Amino acid sequence: MGSCGRTMYATLISFEERVNTGQVAMFCNKMTSTIAAFCLSGLWGTIQLLEARDLQNCVPRKTVAYQPENLNIFWKPGLSNFSTLLVSEETNTLYAGAKDYILALDLNDISKEITREVWFAPEDRQLECLRRGKSKAECQNYILLLHEINATSFYICGTNAFHPACRYMVIDDRKLKLQSKAVESRGRCPFEPRTRYASLMVDGALYSATSNNFLGTEPIILRSLRNPLRTEFKASWLNEPTFIHIDLVQESNASSDTDRIYVFFTETAVEFEFYDKLLVSRMAQICKGDLGGKRTLKKKWTSFLKATLVCSAPESDFQFNVLQAVFVFKTTNWRETIFYGIFTQQWGRLDISAVCAFKMEAVKDVFLKGNFKGPVAVENSHTKWVVHRADVPTPRPGACLDNSAQRQEYSSSLDLPDRVLQFVRDHPLMDSNVDPVGRQPVLLKRGTRYTQLVVDRTRGLDNATYDIFFLGTDKGYLHKAVNLQGAMFIVEELQLFPSLEPVQTLKLAPQKGLFYAGSPSHLVQIPVATCSQYKCCFDCVLARDPYCAWSLSLRSCILVTNQSGGSQDLIQCVRNGDASRCPEVGRRTFSLSQR
Ligand SMILES: *[C@@H]1O[C@H](CO)[C@@H](O)[C@H](O)[C@H]1NC(C)=O
């Protein structure tokens, strides 16, 4: 809107409390501010006006405490540990994997249960699990994998009392039914219910990143159900990893062998010499069409390459080397894919979270053009990892071969020459790092540990696109943030659960404008925006929520839909929160002038 005036930024201090408790001092440091009074649905509130200089590390503009009457909640005694959520917009169903249960809930109102199915670990397994020294709680069946094969059939896996198992499940006449026998499935699902893991189903094949043994000492990235392949069990491939996320990026319209799968994890670095274990965050690529080698790397990935993800704050010397969560933002053009990661530090202040964004272009540069690292033997049979300066064999390791393409020298990875396979086996690590957009975090937040994120894109009335971040915290809050001219603005903070449990899962249903958060004991459904919470024009406009605008005719804050763009009736100014068009402006009670 042309009416966006000077760059002012306002923070609502809700109902004096913050002023009284001295929290004002914590507001965005390095900012000048004035306090002005204004109306809030007839009550007198206070706002703080700030020059928008350094919006990083701001506290949320508004904090909303737990309000069960405004949220759709799923909570039932006996049901807990909602580890995995599956959003099916086509069938209007939210599937949840819990301890011993699989649930189907109404996507429009998750407090409505459609059906559930039970899958207990067999009694002899539970006894065996207890005998091996595990607790009663651990010796249950935590459903950790829940994948849709088509609208009515699913593939599910559970820890099954430290004896992971998978099976098929169908939904028929709104009833879930387990199919077939449970099959022992190590490498697909963790043994231990708290272990971080990642999994993905593509074209009937299951890709899983987890541990392959009872003790949790053998990490694996496995493809099963079709064309089974796995990682080499070597520290140079995976060294005590914590798996965070796995995702597919389709590089063509139709599914193709040259599509890539990316795995995100934190592991102990092998390439640095350090007195202590140094953690690094990595992203690995594998080709969907990989079929393994013929002799060398038989039934192993021949396209596995990994690179370090860097997330650091240059001014502060902070290194955020521990990855907590990843969201892959996809558009219709795969080249525009953005990988968002939440990072924390290994040492120092553990309550600082950073969000870094990585562009597909940067990822491609590293894997397709970058140098490799290679091991050289030094004294005492010690290995040093240095940049590999000698020739790289062709075809270049990590290039995805099109198995269906005629007339090409290598029609699949089974044809790859031994020198290529040996090189891949010995050089999984790239020399260059993947650097974040702007070479710094897009969001830096003190005093908060973020656990999960999803990102949604929307168009404001100014026709600009805004990427909205929904971040879950370890205390059960949700932060909604928007990147405005390179600085993050936290629109609001919402308490999701009655107790301070961490947000463990976060899933978006973009077409519905809803998302779903899970803690160990609760599931909640949240709309991407609750514009009606803003009772007067100022509050609505100052919120700078790209989903919301003030309607002069309706005298209410409404959700901006695609049709409403450009209307003279609506006031929105996401860029700088200029509320000068609001009718209240003329009232003596509100003054923009400095005191
Ligand atoms: C399961 O949920 C309960 C709370 O409902 C929690 O105390 C426990 O730690 C969870 N267990 C696992 C393995 O996540």
XYZ file of C-alpha atoms and ligand atoms in Angstrom:
609
model
C 0.000 0.000 0.000
C 1.242 3.427 -0.835
C 0.379 4.607 2.631
C 3.350 2.989 4.328
C 5.074 5.931 5.934
C 8.227 6.218 7.941
C 9.866 3.200 9.396
C 8.420 2.863 12.802
C 8.029 -0.282 14.724
C 5.678 -0.810 17.565
C 5.502 -3.339 20.306
C 2.415 -3.855 22.326
C 3.106 -4.098 25.976
C 0.094 -5.960 27.033
C -1.781 -4.424 29.909
C 0.948 -2.670 31.884
C 2.267 -5.889 33.387
C 5.378 -5.881 31.339
C 6.083 -2.297 32.241
C 5.677 -3.051 35.907
C 7.788 -6.174 35.828
C 10.588 -4.246 34.199
C 10.500 -6.271 31.027
C 10.739 -3.166 28.902
C 14.478 -3.205 29.371
C 14.644 -6.550 27.630
C 12.953 -5.296 24.517
C 15.082 -5.179 21.424
C 18.277 -3.649 22.604
C 19.905 -0.820 20.701
C 16.587 0.808 20.085
C 15.210 4.154 20.973
C 11.707 4.101 22.185
C 8.789 6.105 23.368
C 5.747 4.908 25.158
C 2.352 5.969 23.953
C -1.101 5.061 25.053
C -3.781 3.690 22.810
C -7.050 1.870 22.818
C -7.541 -1.803 22.893
C -11.177 -2.766 22.711
C -12.068 -0.018 25.089
C -9.263 -0.764 27.538
C -6.231 1.396 27.870
C -3.069 -0.317 26.877
C 0.405 0.829 26.171
C 2.522 0.605 23.110
C 6.146 1.192 22.670
C 7.336 2.808 19.480
C 10.765 1.914 18.347
C 12.965 2.997 15.544
C 13.492 -0.047 13.377
C 17.218 -0.372 13.501
C 18.081 -3.771 14.768
C 15.043 -5.960 14.978
C 17.062 -9.102 15.529
C 16.528 -10.738 18.839
C 13.335 -8.907 19.565
C 10.884 -10.270 22.017
C 7.506 -11.153 20.549
C 5.190 -8.216 20.030
C 2.392 -10.034 21.785
C 2.211 -12.991 24.138
C -0.937 -15.070 24.281
C -1.245 -17.442 27.229
C -2.812 -20.887 26.909
C -6.447 -20.434 25.918
C -8.037 -23.847 25.466
C -11.336 -22.268 24.401
C -9.659 -20.797 21.312
C -7.804 -23.908 20.173
C -8.864 -27.288 18.863
C -7.092 -29.747 21.098
C -6.750 -33.486 21.081
C -6.054 -34.972 24.459
C -7.296 -38.240 25.912
C -6.256 -40.197 28.974
C -4.158 -43.210 28.063
C -2.940 -41.685 24.819
C 0.503 -40.111 24.790
C 3.749 -39.679 22.882
C 2.422 -38.352 19.605
C 5.711 -38.845 17.823
C 4.663 -38.533 14.228
C 1.967 -36.681 12.331
C 0.755 -37.210 8.787
C -1.383 -34.503 7.166
C -3.668 -35.723 4.407
C -5.444 -32.724 2.919
C -7.108 -34.866 0.230
C -8.858 -37.097 2.744
C -9.255 -34.388 5.408
C -7.479 -36.513 7.957
C -4.674 -36.008 10.426
C -2.988 -39.311 11.238
C -0.948 -39.526 14.413
C 1.437 -42.197 15.643
C 1.362 -42.476 19.437
C 2.426 -44.984 22.062
C 0.688 -48.260 21.101
C -1.912 -46.416 18.979
C -2.480 -44.982 15.536
C -5.146 -42.286 15.375
C -7.154 -40.724 12.582
C -8.503 -37.261 13.436
C -10.620 -34.756 11.559
C -8.216 -32.316 9.888
C -10.684 -29.438 10.307
C -11.181 -30.126 14.003
C -8.694 -32.502 15.546
C -10.694 -32.802 18.737
C -12.923 -35.111 16.664
C -11.501 -38.598 16.542
C -12.483 -40.592 13.452
C -10.981 -43.898 14.447
C -8.003 -45.499 16.123
C -6.096 -48.748 15.877
C -4.040 -50.395 18.579
C -0.683 -52.131 18.147
C 0.916 -53.396 21.342
C 4.338 -54.968 21.553
C 3.796 -58.714 22.133
C 4.153 -59.807 25.752
C 7.193 -62.031 25.158
C 8.954 -59.078 23.473
C 8.162 -56.852 26.442
C 9.561 -59.434 28.857
C 12.689 -59.857 26.745
C 13.080 -56.053 26.660
C 12.795 -55.824 30.467
C 15.236 -58.691 30.853
C 17.751 -56.728 28.789
C 17.625 -53.917 31.310
C 15.184 -51.495 29.716
C 12.412 -49.751 31.645
C 8.718 -50.597 31.450
C 8.083 -47.297 29.619
C 10.731 -48.054 27.017
C 9.405 -51.563 26.431
C 6.213 -50.335 24.727
C 5.451 -49.858 21.058
C 6.073 -46.240 20.046
C 4.719 -45.716 16.542
C 7.434 -43.592 14.968
C 6.894 -44.040 11.219
C 3.618 -43.364 9.498
C 3.690 -43.088 5.711
C 0.935 -42.834 3.161
C 1.196 -45.217 0.195
C -2.108 -44.022 -1.262
C -5.271 -42.483 0.173
C -6.269 -45.727 1.902
C -3.054 -47.622 2.656
C -0.152 -46.883 4.921
C 3.191 -48.225 6.033
C 3.857 -47.943 9.758
C 6.709 -48.856 12.075
C 7.038 -48.994 15.850
C 9.809 -49.552 18.371
C 8.001 -52.741 19.463
C 9.764 -53.071 22.838
C 13.272 -52.469 21.470
C 12.607 -54.793 18.554
C 11.556 -52.462 15.697
C 8.844 -53.775 13.423
C 6.886 -52.487 10.438
C 3.639 -53.471 8.733
C 0.936 -52.249 6.374
C -2.297 -50.611 7.505
C -5.450 -49.638 5.609
C -8.371 -47.326 6.272
C -11.649 -48.814 5.165
C -15.082 -47.369 5.882
C -13.497 -44.921 8.347
C -11.866 -47.758 10.279
C -8.111 -48.294 10.553
C -7.018 -51.905 10.216
C -3.570 -53.374 10.620
C -2.625 -55.672 7.763
C -0.278 -58.607 7.507
C 2.173 -59.637 10.145
C 4.583 -57.213 11.758
C 8.032 -57.760 10.236
C 11.294 -57.257 12.088
C 12.617 -53.994 10.662
C 15.959 -52.875 12.032
C 17.385 -49.913 10.154
C 13.927 -48.554 9.425
C 12.774 -47.514 12.878
C 14.792 -46.752 16.023
C 14.996 -49.282 18.860
C 14.910 -46.540 21.467
C 11.805 -44.295 21.454
C 13.724 -41.077 22.185
C 16.294 -41.447 19.431
C 16.094 -38.835 16.703
C 15.467 -40.404 13.298
C 14.165 -39.468 9.859
C 12.180 -41.326 7.223
C 10.528 -40.782 3.868
C 8.454 -42.869 1.471
C 9.026 -42.320 -2.258
C 7.643 -44.475 -5.077
C 6.987 -47.373 -2.736
C 10.508 -47.326 -1.276
C 11.202 -46.419 2.336
C 14.216 -44.208 3.061
C 15.203 -44.239 6.716
C 18.018 -42.681 8.707
C 18.373 -44.298 12.102
C 20.316 -46.809 14.119
C 20.687 -50.399 12.977
C 21.349 -52.106 16.301
C 20.113 -52.456 19.871
C 22.982 -50.454 21.375
C 22.513 -47.602 18.913
C 26.125 -47.764 17.775
C 25.581 -48.557 14.108
C 24.089 -45.644 12.173
C 22.494 -46.294 8.818
C 20.784 -44.514 5.948
C 18.771 -47.273 4.369
C 16.461 -47.752 1.428
C 14.156 -50.711 1.847
C 11.019 -52.280 0.363
C 12.425 -51.638 -3.134
C 16.036 -51.818 -4.405
C 17.580 -52.006 -0.932
C 20.738 -49.948 -0.438
C 22.542 -48.713 2.639
C 25.450 -46.604 3.818
C 28.922 -48.036 4.355
C 29.516 -48.620 8.096
C 32.551 -46.335 8.372
C 33.247 -43.302 10.567
C 34.093 -41.249 7.483
C 30.522 -41.796 6.197
C 28.591 -41.392 9.447
C 30.237 -40.724 12.796
C 27.855 -40.915 15.782
C 25.151 -39.013 13.900
C 21.908 -37.589 15.229
C 19.504 -37.666 12.296
C 17.200 -34.693 11.928
C 15.409 -34.744 8.603
C 15.147 -36.397 5.205
C 13.439 -34.992 2.124
C 13.088 -35.413 -1.617
C 13.690 -32.643 -4.128
C 12.226 -33.477 -7.528
C 14.274 -31.933 -10.279
C 11.789 -32.727 -13.012
C 8.016 -32.569 -13.277
C 7.631 -36.307 -13.409
C 9.422 -38.517 -10.945
C 12.868 -39.284 -12.318
C 15.992 -41.236 -11.411
C 17.940 -38.005 -11.245
C 15.883 -36.681 -8.313
C 17.844 -36.312 -5.120
C 17.169 -37.140 -1.509
C 18.756 -34.984 1.177
C 19.504 -36.147 4.709
C 20.252 -33.688 7.514
C 22.139 -34.613 10.668
C 24.649 -33.559 13.303
C 27.711 -35.759 13.769
C 31.138 -35.800 15.355
C 33.670 -34.297 12.964
C 36.437 -36.580 11.725
C 38.201 -33.800 9.842
C 39.286 -31.640 12.770
C 41.750 -32.426 15.472
C 40.339 -31.246 18.706
C 40.722 -32.063 22.373
C 37.009 -32.712 22.662
C 34.366 -34.138 20.367
C 33.501 -31.404 17.932
C 30.012 -31.589 16.468
C 29.217 -30.473 12.935
C 25.942 -30.170 11.071
C 25.795 -31.859 7.709
C 23.586 -32.337 4.749
C 24.049 -35.447 2.633
C 22.733 -36.179 -0.831
C 21.825 -39.484 -2.441
C 20.361 -40.156 -5.871
C 16.920 -41.718 -6.017
C 18.000 -43.792 -9.014
C 21.083 -45.219 -7.270
C 21.286 -49.021 -7.588
C 24.628 -49.549 -5.862
C 27.847 -50.873 -7.344
C 28.462 -54.240 -8.928
C 31.358 -55.371 -6.733
C 32.727 -52.349 -4.874
C 29.847 -50.716 -2.941
C 27.549 -53.589 -3.743
C 24.122 -52.836 -2.143
C 25.611 -49.554 -0.893
C 24.999 -45.969 -2.011
C 27.282 -44.920 -4.846
C 26.002 -41.333 -4.754
C 26.422 -40.527 -1.041
C 28.154 -37.181 -0.514
C 27.960 -34.915 2.499
C 28.853 -31.299 3.232
C 28.997 -29.148 6.352
C 26.223 -26.639 6.969
C 27.536 -23.403 8.415
C 25.383 -21.217 10.620
C 27.259 -18.528 12.483
C 26.785 -14.948 13.587
C 29.831 -13.063 12.336
C 29.694 -10.138 14.796
C 29.339 -12.320 17.833
C 31.676 -15.218 17.041
C 28.869 -17.630 17.764
C 29.099 -20.954 15.972
C 25.782 -22.740 15.734
C 26.979 -26.231 14.974
C 24.145 -28.364 16.328
C 21.162 -28.846 14.054
C 17.758 -29.188 15.778
C 15.209 -29.203 12.964
C 14.888 -28.630 9.233
C 12.055 -27.442 7.033
C 12.407 -27.709 3.271
C 10.510 -24.911 1.568
C 9.483 -26.012 -1.937
C 7.871 -24.081 -4.756
C 6.913 -25.258 -8.231
C 10.453 -24.483 -9.369
C 12.862 -26.851 -7.627
C 15.746 -24.420 -8.080
C 14.003 -22.068 -5.646
C 14.004 -24.672 -2.864
C 15.202 -23.245 0.453
C 16.445 -25.400 3.311
C 15.704 -23.772 6.674
C 17.485 -25.101 9.738
C 17.247 -24.381 13.466
C 20.683 -24.462 15.081
C 22.037 -24.203 18.603
C 25.519 -24.155 20.061
C 27.413 -27.125 21.421
C 29.093 -25.070 24.139
C 28.475 -21.702 25.721
C 24.985 -20.329 25.912
C 22.666 -23.172 25.122
C 19.571 -20.989 25.166
C 20.342 -19.176 21.937
C 18.671 -20.425 18.781
C 19.563 -19.431 15.249
C 17.648 -20.066 12.047
C 19.744 -20.230 8.884
C 18.512 -20.497 5.299
C 20.383 -22.400 2.589
C 19.651 -21.979 -1.077
C 19.556 -24.852 -3.538
C 22.118 -23.039 -5.667
C 24.646 -23.045 -2.820
C 24.012 -26.743 -2.218
C 24.470 -27.583 -5.911
C 27.690 -25.565 -6.099
C 29.194 -27.597 -3.296
C 28.100 -31.061 -4.447
C 28.414 -30.619 -8.218
C 31.393 -28.263 -8.481
C 33.183 -28.243 -5.129
C 36.387 -29.987 -4.132
C 36.416 -33.232 -2.181
C 38.213 -33.890 1.070
C 40.454 -36.908 1.230
C 42.323 -38.824 3.932
C 46.105 -38.798 4.067
C 48.032 -41.044 6.437
C 50.390 -39.214 8.779
C 52.565 -40.506 11.631
C 51.203 -42.949 14.219
C 48.734 -44.395 11.738
C 46.732 -41.218 12.181
C 44.587 -39.829 9.361
C 44.330 -36.205 8.353
C 41.571 -34.924 6.087
C 42.767 -32.451 3.481
C 41.450 -31.097 0.218
C 41.827 -33.645 -2.590
C 43.921 -31.915 -5.267
C 44.425 -34.801 -7.665
C 42.023 -35.661 -10.467
C 38.458 -36.642 -9.729
C 37.303 -39.655 -11.789
C 34.464 -39.400 -14.287
C 31.556 -39.626 -14.181
C 31.857 -37.275 -11.247
C 30.840 -38.930 -7.976
C 27.431 -37.768 -6.847
C 26.114 -37.123 -10.367
C 22.756 -38.851 -10.698
C 22.468 -41.252 -13.623
C 19.257 -41.632 -15.518
C 18.606 -45.381 -15.564
C 16.077 -45.132 -18.360
C 18.179 -42.947 -20.669
C 19.337 -44.722 -23.803
C 22.698 -44.168 -25.410
C 24.685 -43.017 -22.480
C 27.894 -44.562 -21.395
C 26.707 -45.504 -17.929
C 23.061 -46.379 -17.816
C 23.036 -47.078 -14.084
C 25.309 -47.068 -11.059
C 25.873 -50.807 -11.647
C 27.989 -49.865 -14.682
C 30.204 -47.401 -12.823
C 33.926 -48.142 -13.124
C 35.719 -49.348 -10.031
C 37.882 -46.217 -9.750
C 34.724 -44.081 -9.383
C 33.272 -46.421 -6.762
C 36.492 -46.541 -4.784
C 36.705 -42.763 -4.882
C 33.133 -42.438 -3.592
C 33.795 -44.949 -0.822
C 36.868 -43.045 0.377
C 35.769 -39.423 -0.215
C 32.259 -38.918 1.145
C 32.996 -35.421 2.513
C 33.098 -32.244 0.436
C 35.832 -29.727 1.165
C 33.672 -26.632 0.912
C 30.822 -25.805 3.261
C 27.284 -24.836 2.435
C 27.006 -21.208 3.533
C 23.695 -19.661 4.581
C 21.903 -16.884 2.726
C 23.486 -13.577 3.710
C 26.239 -15.492 5.523
C 24.368 -15.086 8.809
C 21.242 -16.360 10.549
C 17.891 -15.004 9.405
C 16.762 -15.149 13.028
C 18.709 -15.111 16.237
C 16.843 -15.527 19.485
C 18.186 -15.393 23.013
C 16.503 -17.164 25.883
C 14.611 -19.582 23.666
C 15.340 -23.044 22.371
C 13.474 -23.696 19.178
C 12.642 -27.333 18.487
C 10.618 -27.334 15.247
C 9.695 -25.016 12.399
C 7.432 -24.745 9.386
C 7.428 -21.938 6.853
C 4.429 -20.679 4.906
C 4.411 -18.130 2.092
C 1.700 -15.537 1.673
C 1.110 -12.384 -0.330
C 0.463 -9.083 1.427
C -1.761 -6.259 0.194
C 1.409 -4.572 -1.101
C 1.709 -7.563 -3.455
C 5.001 -8.591 -1.859
C 5.457 -12.214 -0.811
C 6.215 -12.871 2.824
C 7.658 -16.024 4.296
C 6.140 -16.640 7.702
C 8.044 -18.744 10.211
C 6.209 -20.808 12.784
C 8.693 -21.906 15.424
C 7.974 -24.291 18.284
C 9.936 -23.977 21.521
C 11.083 -26.474 24.130
C 8.583 -24.908 26.570
C 5.537 -25.403 24.368
C 5.292 -21.952 22.822
C 4.862 -21.057 19.219
C 6.583 -18.017 17.739
C 5.262 -16.541 14.539
C 7.933 -14.503 12.819
C 8.249 -12.689 9.544
C 11.364 -11.500 7.800
C 11.046 -7.783 7.080
C 13.852 -6.198 5.107
C 16.413 -8.596 6.443
C 15.300 -8.409 10.065
C 12.973 -10.750 11.882
C 9.864 -9.476 13.556
C 8.096 -11.798 15.969
C 4.406 -11.099 15.451
C 3.272 -13.161 18.398
C 4.034 -15.826 20.917
C 1.356 -18.375 21.658
C 1.270 -20.908 24.470
C 0.096 -24.180 22.946
C -0.181 -26.612 25.817
C -1.327 -26.400 29.428
C 2.081 -27.528 30.701
C 5.526 -26.485 29.533
C 6.127 -29.499 27.291
C 8.295 -29.202 24.200
C 6.838 -28.880 20.732
C 7.955 -32.187 19.224
C 6.149 -32.131 15.891
C 4.856 -29.339 13.701
C 3.015 -29.952 10.430
C 1.419 -27.502 8.031
C -1.716 -27.995 5.929
C -1.079 -25.050 3.597
C -4.352 -25.242 1.647
C -6.371 -25.199 4.843
C -4.338 -22.439 6.438
C -3.932 -24.637 9.483
C -1.096 -26.307 11.236
C -0.719 -28.925 13.922
C 1.642 -29.152 16.853
C 2.325 -32.154 19.048
C 3.848 -32.486 22.518
C 4.257 -35.755 24.415
C 0.697 -35.492 25.727
C -1.271 -33.075 23.507
C -2.047 -32.285 19.902
C -3.255 -28.808 18.973
C -4.555 -27.271 15.800
C -3.716 -23.637 15.087
C -4.851 -21.357 12.257
C -1.999 -19.556 10.462
C -3.575 -16.331 11.687
C -6.218 -15.255 14.189
C -6.862 -11.744 12.917
C -9.979 -11.282 15.057
C -7.786 -11.135 18.166
C -6.858 -7.586 17.085
C -9.748 -5.480 18.271
C -8.841 -2.050 16.936
C -7.228 -0.753 13.791
C -3.924 0.169 15.435
C -3.467 -3.228 16.955
C -4.317 -4.897 13.674
C -1.940 -2.815 11.584
C 0.875 -2.703 14.120
C 0.807 -6.487 14.353
C 2.301 -6.430 10.827
C 0.847 -9.842 10.251
C 0.798 -10.373 6.465
C -2.319 -12.535 6.797
C -4.351 -9.762 8.459
C -5.738 -6.361 7.449
C -8.159 -3.870 8.981
C -11.416 -3.516 7.111
C -12.811 0.029 7.401
C -16.294 -1.077 6.397
C -16.468 -4.126 8.658
C -14.539 -2.377 11.457
C -12.665 -5.539 12.165
C -9.349 -7.187 11.543
C -9.856 -9.815 8.850
C -7.930 -12.500 7.057
C -6.523 -11.229 3.769
C -7.581 -13.536 1.000
C -6.413 -13.517 -2.585
C -9.571 -11.698 -3.683
C -9.238 -8.874 -1.218
C -5.965 -7.492 -2.622
C -5.797 -3.834 -3.499
C -9.081 -2.869 -1.917
C -9.300 0.678 -0.594
C -11.287 -0.726 2.288
C -8.328 -2.561 3.791
C -5.408 -1.248 5.773
C -2.254 -3.260 6.104
C 1.349 -2.184 6.289
C 3.578 -5.140 6.906
C 6.727 -3.340 5.837
C 6.759 -0.819 8.668
C 3.501 -1.051 10.615
C 2.423 2.477 9.703
C -1.054 2.904 11.139
C -1.599 6.539 10.101
C -4.628 5.601 7.961
C -6.385 4.190 10.974
C -9.453 6.214 11.996
C -8.236 6.410 15.605
C -5.243 8.494 14.533
C -6.987 11.797 14.993
C -7.803 11.015 18.611
C -5.763 12.927 21.146
C -5.017 9.770 23.046
C -2.475 8.560 20.563
C 0.620 10.419 19.674
C 3.457 9.392 17.467
C 5.643 12.255 18.580
C 8.636 11.658 20.793
C 8.124 12.620 24.396
C 5.940 -40.182 26.676
O 5.089 -39.144 27.155
C 5.217 -38.861 28.533
C 4.241 -37.752 28.885
O 2.980 -37.993 28.420
C 6.610 -38.409 28.847
O 6.769 -38.193 30.214
C 7.614 -39.451 28.372
O 8.904 -38.943 28.549
C 7.386 -39.784 26.900
N 8.260 -40.869 26.519
C 8.972 -40.858 25.413
C 9.787 -42.054 25.174
O 8.968 -39.936 24.630
